[in-house]
mmCIF file of C-alpha atoms and ligand atoms in Angstrom:
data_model
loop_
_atom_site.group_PDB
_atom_site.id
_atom_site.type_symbol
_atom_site.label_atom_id
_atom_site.label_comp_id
_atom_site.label_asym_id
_atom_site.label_seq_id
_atom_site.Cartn_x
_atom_site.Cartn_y
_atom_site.Cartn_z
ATOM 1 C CA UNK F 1 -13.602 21.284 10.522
ATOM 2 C CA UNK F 2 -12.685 19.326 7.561
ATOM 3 C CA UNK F 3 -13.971 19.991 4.313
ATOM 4 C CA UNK F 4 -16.365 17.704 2.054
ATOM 5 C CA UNK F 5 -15.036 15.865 -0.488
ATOM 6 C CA UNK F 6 -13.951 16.971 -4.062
ATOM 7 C CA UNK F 7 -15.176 15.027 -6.662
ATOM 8 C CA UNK F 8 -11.953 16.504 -8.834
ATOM 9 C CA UNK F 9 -9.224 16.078 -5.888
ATOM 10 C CA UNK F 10 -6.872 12.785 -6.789
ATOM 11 C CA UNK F 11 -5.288 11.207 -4.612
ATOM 12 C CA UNK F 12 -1.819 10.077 -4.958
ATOM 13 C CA UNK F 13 -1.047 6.540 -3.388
ATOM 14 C CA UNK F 14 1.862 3.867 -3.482
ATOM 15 C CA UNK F 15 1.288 0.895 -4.715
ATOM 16 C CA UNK F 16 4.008 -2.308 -3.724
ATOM 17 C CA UNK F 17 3.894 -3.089 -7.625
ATOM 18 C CA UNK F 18 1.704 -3.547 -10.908
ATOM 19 C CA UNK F 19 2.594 -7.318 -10.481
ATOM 20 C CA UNK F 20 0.065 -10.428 -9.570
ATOM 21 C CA UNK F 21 -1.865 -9.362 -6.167
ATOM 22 C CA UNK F 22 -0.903 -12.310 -3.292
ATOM 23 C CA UNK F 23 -4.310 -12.364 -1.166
ATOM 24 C CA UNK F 24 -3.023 -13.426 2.281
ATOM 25 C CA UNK F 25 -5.905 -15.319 4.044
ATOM 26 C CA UNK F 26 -5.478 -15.930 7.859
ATOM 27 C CA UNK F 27 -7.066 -19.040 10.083
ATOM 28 C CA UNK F 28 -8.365 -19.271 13.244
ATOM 29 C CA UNK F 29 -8.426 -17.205 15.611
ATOM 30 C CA UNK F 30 -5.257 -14.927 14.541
ATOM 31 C CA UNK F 31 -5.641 -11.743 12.247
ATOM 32 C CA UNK F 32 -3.438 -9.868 9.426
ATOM 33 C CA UNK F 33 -0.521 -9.831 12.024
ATOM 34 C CA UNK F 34 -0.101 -13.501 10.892
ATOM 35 C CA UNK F 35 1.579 -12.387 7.690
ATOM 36 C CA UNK F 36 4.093 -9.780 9.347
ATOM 37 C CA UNK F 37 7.356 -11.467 7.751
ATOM 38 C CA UNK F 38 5.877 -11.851 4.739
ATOM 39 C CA UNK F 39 4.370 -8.616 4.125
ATOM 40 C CA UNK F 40 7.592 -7.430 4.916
ATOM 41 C CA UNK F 41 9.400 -9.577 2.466
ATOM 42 C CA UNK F 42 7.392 -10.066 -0.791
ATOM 43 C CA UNK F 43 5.751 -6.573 -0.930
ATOM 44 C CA UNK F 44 8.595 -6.195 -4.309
ATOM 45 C CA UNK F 45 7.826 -9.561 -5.582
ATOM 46 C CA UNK F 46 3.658 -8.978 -5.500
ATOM 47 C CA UNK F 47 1.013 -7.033 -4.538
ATOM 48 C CA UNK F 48 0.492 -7.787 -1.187
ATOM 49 C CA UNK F 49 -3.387 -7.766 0.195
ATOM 50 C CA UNK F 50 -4.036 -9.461 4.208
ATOM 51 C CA UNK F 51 -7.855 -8.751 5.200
ATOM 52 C CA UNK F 52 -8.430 -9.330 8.834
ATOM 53 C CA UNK F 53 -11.400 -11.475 8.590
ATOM 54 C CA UNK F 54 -14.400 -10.342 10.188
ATOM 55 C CA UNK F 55 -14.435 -10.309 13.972
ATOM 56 C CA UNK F 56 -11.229 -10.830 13.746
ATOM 57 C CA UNK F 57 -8.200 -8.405 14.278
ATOM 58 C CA UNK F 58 -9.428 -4.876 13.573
ATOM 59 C CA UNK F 59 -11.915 -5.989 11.228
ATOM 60 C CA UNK F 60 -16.175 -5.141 12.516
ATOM 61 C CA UNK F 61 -18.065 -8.698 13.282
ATOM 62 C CA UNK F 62 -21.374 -7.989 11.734
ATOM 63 C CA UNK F 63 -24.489 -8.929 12.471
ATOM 64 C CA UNK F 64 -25.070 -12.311 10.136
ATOM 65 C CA UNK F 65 -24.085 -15.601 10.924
ATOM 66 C CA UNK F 66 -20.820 -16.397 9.956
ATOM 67 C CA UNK F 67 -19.968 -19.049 6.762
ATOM 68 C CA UNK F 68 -17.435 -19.831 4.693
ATOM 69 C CA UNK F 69 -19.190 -18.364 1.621
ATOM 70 C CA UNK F 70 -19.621 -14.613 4.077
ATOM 71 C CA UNK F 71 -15.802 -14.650 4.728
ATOM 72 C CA UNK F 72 -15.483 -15.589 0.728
ATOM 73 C CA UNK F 73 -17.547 -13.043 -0.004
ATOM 74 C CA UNK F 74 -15.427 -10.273 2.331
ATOM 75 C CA UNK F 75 -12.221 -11.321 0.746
ATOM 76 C CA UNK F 76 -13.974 -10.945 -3.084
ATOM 77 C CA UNK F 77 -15.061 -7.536 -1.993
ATOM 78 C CA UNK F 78 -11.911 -6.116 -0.514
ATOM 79 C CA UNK F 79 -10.265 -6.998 -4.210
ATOM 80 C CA UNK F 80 -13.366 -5.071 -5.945
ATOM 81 C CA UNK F 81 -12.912 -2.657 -2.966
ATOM 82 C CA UNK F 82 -8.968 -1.788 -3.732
ATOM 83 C CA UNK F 83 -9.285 -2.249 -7.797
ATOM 84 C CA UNK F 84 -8.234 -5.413 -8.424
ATOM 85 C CA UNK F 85 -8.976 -6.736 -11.785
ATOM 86 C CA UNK F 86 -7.133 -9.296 -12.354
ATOM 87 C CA UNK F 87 -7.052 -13.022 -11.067
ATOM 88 C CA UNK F 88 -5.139 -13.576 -8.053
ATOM 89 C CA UNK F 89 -2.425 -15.752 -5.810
ATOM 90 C CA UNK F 90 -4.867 -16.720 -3.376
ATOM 91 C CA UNK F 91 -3.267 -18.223 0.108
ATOM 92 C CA UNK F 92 -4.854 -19.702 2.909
ATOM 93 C CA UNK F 93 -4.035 -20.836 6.231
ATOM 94 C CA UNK F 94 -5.826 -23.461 7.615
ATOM 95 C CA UNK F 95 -9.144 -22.013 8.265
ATOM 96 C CA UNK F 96 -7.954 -19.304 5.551
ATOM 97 C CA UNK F 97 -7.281 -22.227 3.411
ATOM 98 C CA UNK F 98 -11.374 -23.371 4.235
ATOM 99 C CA UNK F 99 -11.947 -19.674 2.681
ATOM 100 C CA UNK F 100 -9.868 -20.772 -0.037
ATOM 101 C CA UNK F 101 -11.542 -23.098 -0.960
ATOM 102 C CA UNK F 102 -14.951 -21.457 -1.108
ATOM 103 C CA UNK F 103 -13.549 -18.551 -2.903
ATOM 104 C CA UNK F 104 -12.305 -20.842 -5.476
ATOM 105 C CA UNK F 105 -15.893 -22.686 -5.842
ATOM 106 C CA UNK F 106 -17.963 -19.499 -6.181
ATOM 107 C CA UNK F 107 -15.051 -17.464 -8.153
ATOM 108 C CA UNK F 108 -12.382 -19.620 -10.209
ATOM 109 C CA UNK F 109 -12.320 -16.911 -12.749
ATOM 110 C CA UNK F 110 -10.467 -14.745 -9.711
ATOM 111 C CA UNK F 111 -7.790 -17.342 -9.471
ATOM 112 C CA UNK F 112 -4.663 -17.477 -11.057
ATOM 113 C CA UNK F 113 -2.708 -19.805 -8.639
ATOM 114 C CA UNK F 114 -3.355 -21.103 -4.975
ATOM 115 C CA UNK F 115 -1.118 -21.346 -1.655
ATOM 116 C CA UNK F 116 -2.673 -24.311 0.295
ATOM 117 C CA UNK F 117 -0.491 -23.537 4.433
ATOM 118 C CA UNK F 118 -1.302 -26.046 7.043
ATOM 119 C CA UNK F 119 -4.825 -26.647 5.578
ATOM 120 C CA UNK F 120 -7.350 -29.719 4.423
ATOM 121 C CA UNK F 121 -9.847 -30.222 2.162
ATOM 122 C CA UNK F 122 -11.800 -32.803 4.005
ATOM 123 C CA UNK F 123 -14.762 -31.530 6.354
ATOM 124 C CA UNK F 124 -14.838 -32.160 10.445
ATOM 125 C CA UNK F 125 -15.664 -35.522 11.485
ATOM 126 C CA UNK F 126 -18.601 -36.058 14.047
ATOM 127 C CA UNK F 127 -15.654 -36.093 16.920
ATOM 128 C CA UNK F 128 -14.749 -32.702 15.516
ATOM 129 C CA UNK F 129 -17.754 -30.881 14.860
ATOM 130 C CA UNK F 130 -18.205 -31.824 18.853
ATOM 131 C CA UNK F 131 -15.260 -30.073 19.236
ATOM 132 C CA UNK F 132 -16.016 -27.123 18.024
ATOM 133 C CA UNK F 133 -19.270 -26.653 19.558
ATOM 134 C CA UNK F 134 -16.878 -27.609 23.534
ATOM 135 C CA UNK F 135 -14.792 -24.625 22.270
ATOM 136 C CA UNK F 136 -17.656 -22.721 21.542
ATOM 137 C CA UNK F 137 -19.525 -23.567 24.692
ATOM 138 C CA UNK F 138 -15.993 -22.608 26.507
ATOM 139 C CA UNK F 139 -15.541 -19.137 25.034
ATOM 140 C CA UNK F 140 -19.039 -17.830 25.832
ATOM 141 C CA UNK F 141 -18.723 -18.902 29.310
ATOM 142 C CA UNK F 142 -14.970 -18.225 30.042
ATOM 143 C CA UNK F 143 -14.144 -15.525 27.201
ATOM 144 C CA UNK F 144 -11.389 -14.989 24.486
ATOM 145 C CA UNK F 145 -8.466 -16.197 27.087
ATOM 146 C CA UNK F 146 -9.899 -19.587 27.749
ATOM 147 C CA UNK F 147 -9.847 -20.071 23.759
ATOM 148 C CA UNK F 148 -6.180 -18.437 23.989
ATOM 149 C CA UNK F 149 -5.213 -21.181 26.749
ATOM 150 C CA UNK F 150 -6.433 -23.963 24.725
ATOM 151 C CA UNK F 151 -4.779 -23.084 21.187
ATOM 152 C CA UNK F 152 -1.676 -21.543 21.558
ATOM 153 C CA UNK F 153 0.319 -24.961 22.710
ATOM 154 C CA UNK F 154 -1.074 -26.481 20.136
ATOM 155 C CA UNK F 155 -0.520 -23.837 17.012
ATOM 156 C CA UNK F 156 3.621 -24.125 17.044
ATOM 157 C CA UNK F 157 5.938 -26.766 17.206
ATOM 158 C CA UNK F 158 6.494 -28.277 20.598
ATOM 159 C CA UNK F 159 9.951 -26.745 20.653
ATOM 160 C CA UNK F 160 9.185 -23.188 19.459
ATOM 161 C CA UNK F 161 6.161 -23.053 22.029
ATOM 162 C CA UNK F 162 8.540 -23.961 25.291
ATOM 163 C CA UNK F 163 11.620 -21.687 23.791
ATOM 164 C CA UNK F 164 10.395 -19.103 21.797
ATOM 165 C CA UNK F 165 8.790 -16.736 24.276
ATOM 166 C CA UNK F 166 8.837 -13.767 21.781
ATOM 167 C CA UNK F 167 6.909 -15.736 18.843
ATOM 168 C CA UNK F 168 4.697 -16.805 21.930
ATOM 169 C CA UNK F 169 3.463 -13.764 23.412
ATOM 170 C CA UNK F 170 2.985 -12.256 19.672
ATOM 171 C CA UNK F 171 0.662 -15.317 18.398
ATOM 172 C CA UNK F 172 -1.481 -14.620 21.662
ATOM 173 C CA UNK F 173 -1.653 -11.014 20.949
ATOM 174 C CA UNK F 174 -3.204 -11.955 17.840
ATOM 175 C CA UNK F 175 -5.598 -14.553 19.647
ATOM 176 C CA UNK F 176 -6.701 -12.063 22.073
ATOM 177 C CA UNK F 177 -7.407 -9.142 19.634
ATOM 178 C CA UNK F 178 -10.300 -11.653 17.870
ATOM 179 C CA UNK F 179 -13.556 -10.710 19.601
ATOM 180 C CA UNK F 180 -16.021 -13.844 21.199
ATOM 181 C CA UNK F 181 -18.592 -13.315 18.541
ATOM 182 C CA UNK F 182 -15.616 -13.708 15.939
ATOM 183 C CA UNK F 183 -14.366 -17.043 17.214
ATOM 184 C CA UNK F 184 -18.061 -18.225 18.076
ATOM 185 C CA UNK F 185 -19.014 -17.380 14.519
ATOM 186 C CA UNK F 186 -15.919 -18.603 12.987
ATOM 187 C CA UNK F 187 -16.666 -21.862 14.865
ATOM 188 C CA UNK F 188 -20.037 -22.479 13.513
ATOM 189 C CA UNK F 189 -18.567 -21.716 9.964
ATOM 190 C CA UNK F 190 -16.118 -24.387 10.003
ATOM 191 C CA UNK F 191 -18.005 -26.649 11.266
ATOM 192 C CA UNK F 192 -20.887 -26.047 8.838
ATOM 193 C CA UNK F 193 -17.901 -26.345 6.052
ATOM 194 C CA UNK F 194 -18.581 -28.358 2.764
ATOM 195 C CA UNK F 195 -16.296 -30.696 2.064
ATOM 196 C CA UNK F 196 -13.499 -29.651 -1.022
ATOM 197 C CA UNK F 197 -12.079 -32.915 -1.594
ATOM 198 C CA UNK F 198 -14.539 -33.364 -4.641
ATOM 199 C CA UNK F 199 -13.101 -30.235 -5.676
ATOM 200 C CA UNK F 200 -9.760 -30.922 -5.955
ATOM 201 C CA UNK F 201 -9.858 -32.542 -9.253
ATOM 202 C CA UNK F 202 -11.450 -29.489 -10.635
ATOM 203 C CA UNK F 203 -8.698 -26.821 -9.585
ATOM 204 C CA UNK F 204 -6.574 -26.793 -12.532
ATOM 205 C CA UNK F 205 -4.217 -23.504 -11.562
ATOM 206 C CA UNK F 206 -0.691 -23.934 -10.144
ATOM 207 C CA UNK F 207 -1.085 -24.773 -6.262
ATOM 208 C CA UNK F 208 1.688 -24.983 -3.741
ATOM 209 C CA UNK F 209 0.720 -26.622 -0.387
ATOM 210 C CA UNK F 210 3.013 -25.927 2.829
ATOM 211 C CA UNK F 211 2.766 -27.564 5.854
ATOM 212 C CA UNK F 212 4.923 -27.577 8.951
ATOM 213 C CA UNK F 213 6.044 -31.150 10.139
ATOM 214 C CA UNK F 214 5.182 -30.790 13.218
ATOM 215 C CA UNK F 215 1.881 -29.180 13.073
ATOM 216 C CA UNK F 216 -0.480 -31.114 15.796
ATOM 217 C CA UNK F 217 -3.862 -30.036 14.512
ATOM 218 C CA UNK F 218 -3.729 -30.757 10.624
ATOM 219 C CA UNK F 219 -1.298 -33.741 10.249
ATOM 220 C CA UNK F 220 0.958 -33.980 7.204
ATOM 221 C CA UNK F 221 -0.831 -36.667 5.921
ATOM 222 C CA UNK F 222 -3.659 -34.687 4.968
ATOM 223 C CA UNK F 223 -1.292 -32.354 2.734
ATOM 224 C CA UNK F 224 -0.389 -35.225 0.840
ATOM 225 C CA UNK F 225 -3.785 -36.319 0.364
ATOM 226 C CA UNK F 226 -4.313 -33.433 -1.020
ATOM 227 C CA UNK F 227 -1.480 -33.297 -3.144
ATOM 228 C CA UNK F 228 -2.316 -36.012 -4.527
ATOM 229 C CA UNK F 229 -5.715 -35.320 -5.598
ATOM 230 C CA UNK F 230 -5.055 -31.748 -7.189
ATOM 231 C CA UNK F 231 -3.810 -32.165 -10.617
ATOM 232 C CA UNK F 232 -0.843 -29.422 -10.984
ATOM 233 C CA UNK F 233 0.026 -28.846 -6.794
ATOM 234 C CA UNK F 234 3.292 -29.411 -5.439
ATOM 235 C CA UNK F 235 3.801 -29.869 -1.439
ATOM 236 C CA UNK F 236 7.120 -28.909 0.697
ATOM 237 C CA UNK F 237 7.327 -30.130 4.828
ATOM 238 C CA UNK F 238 8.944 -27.484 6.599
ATOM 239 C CA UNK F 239 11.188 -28.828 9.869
ATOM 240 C CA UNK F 240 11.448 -26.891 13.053
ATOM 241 C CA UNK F 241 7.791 -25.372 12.074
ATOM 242 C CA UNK F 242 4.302 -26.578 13.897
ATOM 243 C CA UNK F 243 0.704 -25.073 12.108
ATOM 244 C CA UNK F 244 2.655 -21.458 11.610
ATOM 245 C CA UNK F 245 5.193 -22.208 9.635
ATOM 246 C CA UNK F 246 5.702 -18.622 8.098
ATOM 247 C CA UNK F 247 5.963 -17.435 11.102
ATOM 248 C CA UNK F 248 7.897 -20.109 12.814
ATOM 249 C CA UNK F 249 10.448 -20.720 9.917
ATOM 250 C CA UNK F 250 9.969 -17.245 7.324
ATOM 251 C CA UNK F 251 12.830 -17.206 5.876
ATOM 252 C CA UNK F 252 12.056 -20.874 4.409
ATOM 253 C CA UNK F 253 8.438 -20.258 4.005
ATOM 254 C CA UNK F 254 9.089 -17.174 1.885
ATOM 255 C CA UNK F 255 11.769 -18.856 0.124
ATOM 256 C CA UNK F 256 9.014 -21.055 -1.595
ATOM 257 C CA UNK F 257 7.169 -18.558 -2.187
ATOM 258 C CA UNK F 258 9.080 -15.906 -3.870
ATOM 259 C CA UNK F 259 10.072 -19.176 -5.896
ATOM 260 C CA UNK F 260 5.903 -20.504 -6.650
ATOM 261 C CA UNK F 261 5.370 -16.138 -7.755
ATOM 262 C CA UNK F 262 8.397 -16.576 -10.055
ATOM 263 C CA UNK F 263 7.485 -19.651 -11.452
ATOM 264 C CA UNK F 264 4.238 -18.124 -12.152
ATOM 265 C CA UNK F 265 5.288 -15.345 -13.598
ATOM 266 C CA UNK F 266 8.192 -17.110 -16.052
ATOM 267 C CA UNK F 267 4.804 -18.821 -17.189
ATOM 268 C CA UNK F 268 2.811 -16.003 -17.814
ATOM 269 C CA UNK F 269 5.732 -14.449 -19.772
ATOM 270 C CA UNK F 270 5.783 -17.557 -21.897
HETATM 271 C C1 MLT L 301 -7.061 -22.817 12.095
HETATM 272 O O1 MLT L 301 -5.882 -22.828 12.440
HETATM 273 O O2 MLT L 301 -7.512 -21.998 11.287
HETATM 274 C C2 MLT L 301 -7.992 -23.815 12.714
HETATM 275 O O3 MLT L 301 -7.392 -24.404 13.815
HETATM 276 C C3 MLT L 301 -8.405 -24.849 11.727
HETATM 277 C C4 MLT L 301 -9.376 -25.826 12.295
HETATM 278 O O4 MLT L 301 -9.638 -25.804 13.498
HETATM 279 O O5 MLT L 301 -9.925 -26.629 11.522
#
């Protein structure tokens, strides 16, 4: 039978390092698994944090309707949660970078520096908020692996989907671990989404924008829109990469970013 707890006991713990925390924010519908390679690689470089947001991965649902500012609101608590006190890298994928942006709206003072991956600022058109309610619609009638059928051509680049059976079969492992109330919810959410273009003139901190050239649901276009409207971001294409491109291309993708963490820190060293 196991013992209550000791108010007195410590607990000893390893930590990846004391340096800037990197708050890894998957999109839609994958989980934490999205940031294998670089959890694997930049776990010296930073202090590496991937929630799985809720109803998604291993993460509960709950019981309130899912918006950006909820998911904002997870990702604030998990740094309060693990001790976090100072600002952090905050990167976003796509509908991680939506998350992104509401984190940075309702807590600036938490970020030091943003990673902007296959994302936009603008909202969904009229044609796309259709969209999502079709996928919706699709998802409660047919379940998860109707939603897995529709995305996964569509998430890598034409050539990794038909030849890369491995990167395949482990991006829908991801989609089928996210539960229907999780991509119904997380639907709704981005659909509801303000639109951050407004805010881009406001986000002063270092931001680095990635985007795969051959992503078919955010086009490159919108990263340079972007781009241009932030006053300190910088934006590198990745080839051979579609809306994934840290997992399609990692060694690249984490290239750029163990140079964005060193810039940062040369700058905070003065
Ligand atoms: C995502 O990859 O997170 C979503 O496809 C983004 C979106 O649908 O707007």
């Amino acid at each position: 039978m196991a013992e209550p707890h000791d108010q007195d006991f410590m607990l000893a713990y390893q930590d990846s390092c004391a340096g800037l925390t990197l708050l890894l924010i998957h999109g839609f519908p994958l989980n934490s698994n999205l940031w294998e390679p670089q959890m694997d690689d930049l776990r010296d470089v930073a202090r590496v944090l991937a929630p799985d947001l809720r109803g998604h991965g291993l993460s509960d649902q709950g019981d309130e309707p899912y918006t950006m500012q909820l998911m904002a609101g997870d990702c604030l608590a998990l740094l309060q949660a693990v001790g976090v006190q100072e600002p952090v890298v905050l990167c976003g994928h796509s509908m991680g970078g939506y998350v992104a942006f509401e984190f940075y709206r309702r807590y600036p003072e938490w970020v030091a520096a943003m990673i902007l991956v296959a994302t936009r600022a603008a909202p969904d058109s009229a044609e796309g908020r259709q969209g999502r309610d079709r996928m919706a619609q699709r998802a409660r009638q047919d379940g998860v692996p109707a939603i897995v059928d529709d995305m996964l051509p569509r998430l890598l680049s034409p050539d990794n989907y038909e030849n890369d059976h491995e990167l395949v079969a482990y991006v829908r492992d991801m989609i089928e671990s996210a539960s229907l109330n999780g991509i119904v919810g997380s639907l709704q959410a981005m659909k509801e989404r303000a639109d951050s273009r407004p805010l881009l003139a406001e986000i002063d901190v270092p931001i680095l924008i990635i985007c795969g050239e051959d992503d078919q649901l955010i086009p490159v276009s919108e990263a340079e829109e972007m781009r241009d409207a932030l006053p300190n971001a910088e934006l590198a294409l990745i080839s051979g990469a579609g809306h994934l491109p840290n997992l399609e291309q990692p060694l690249e993708f984490n290239e750029l970013l163990w140079d964005f963490l060193e810039s940062l820190r040369e700058e905070e060293e003065g």
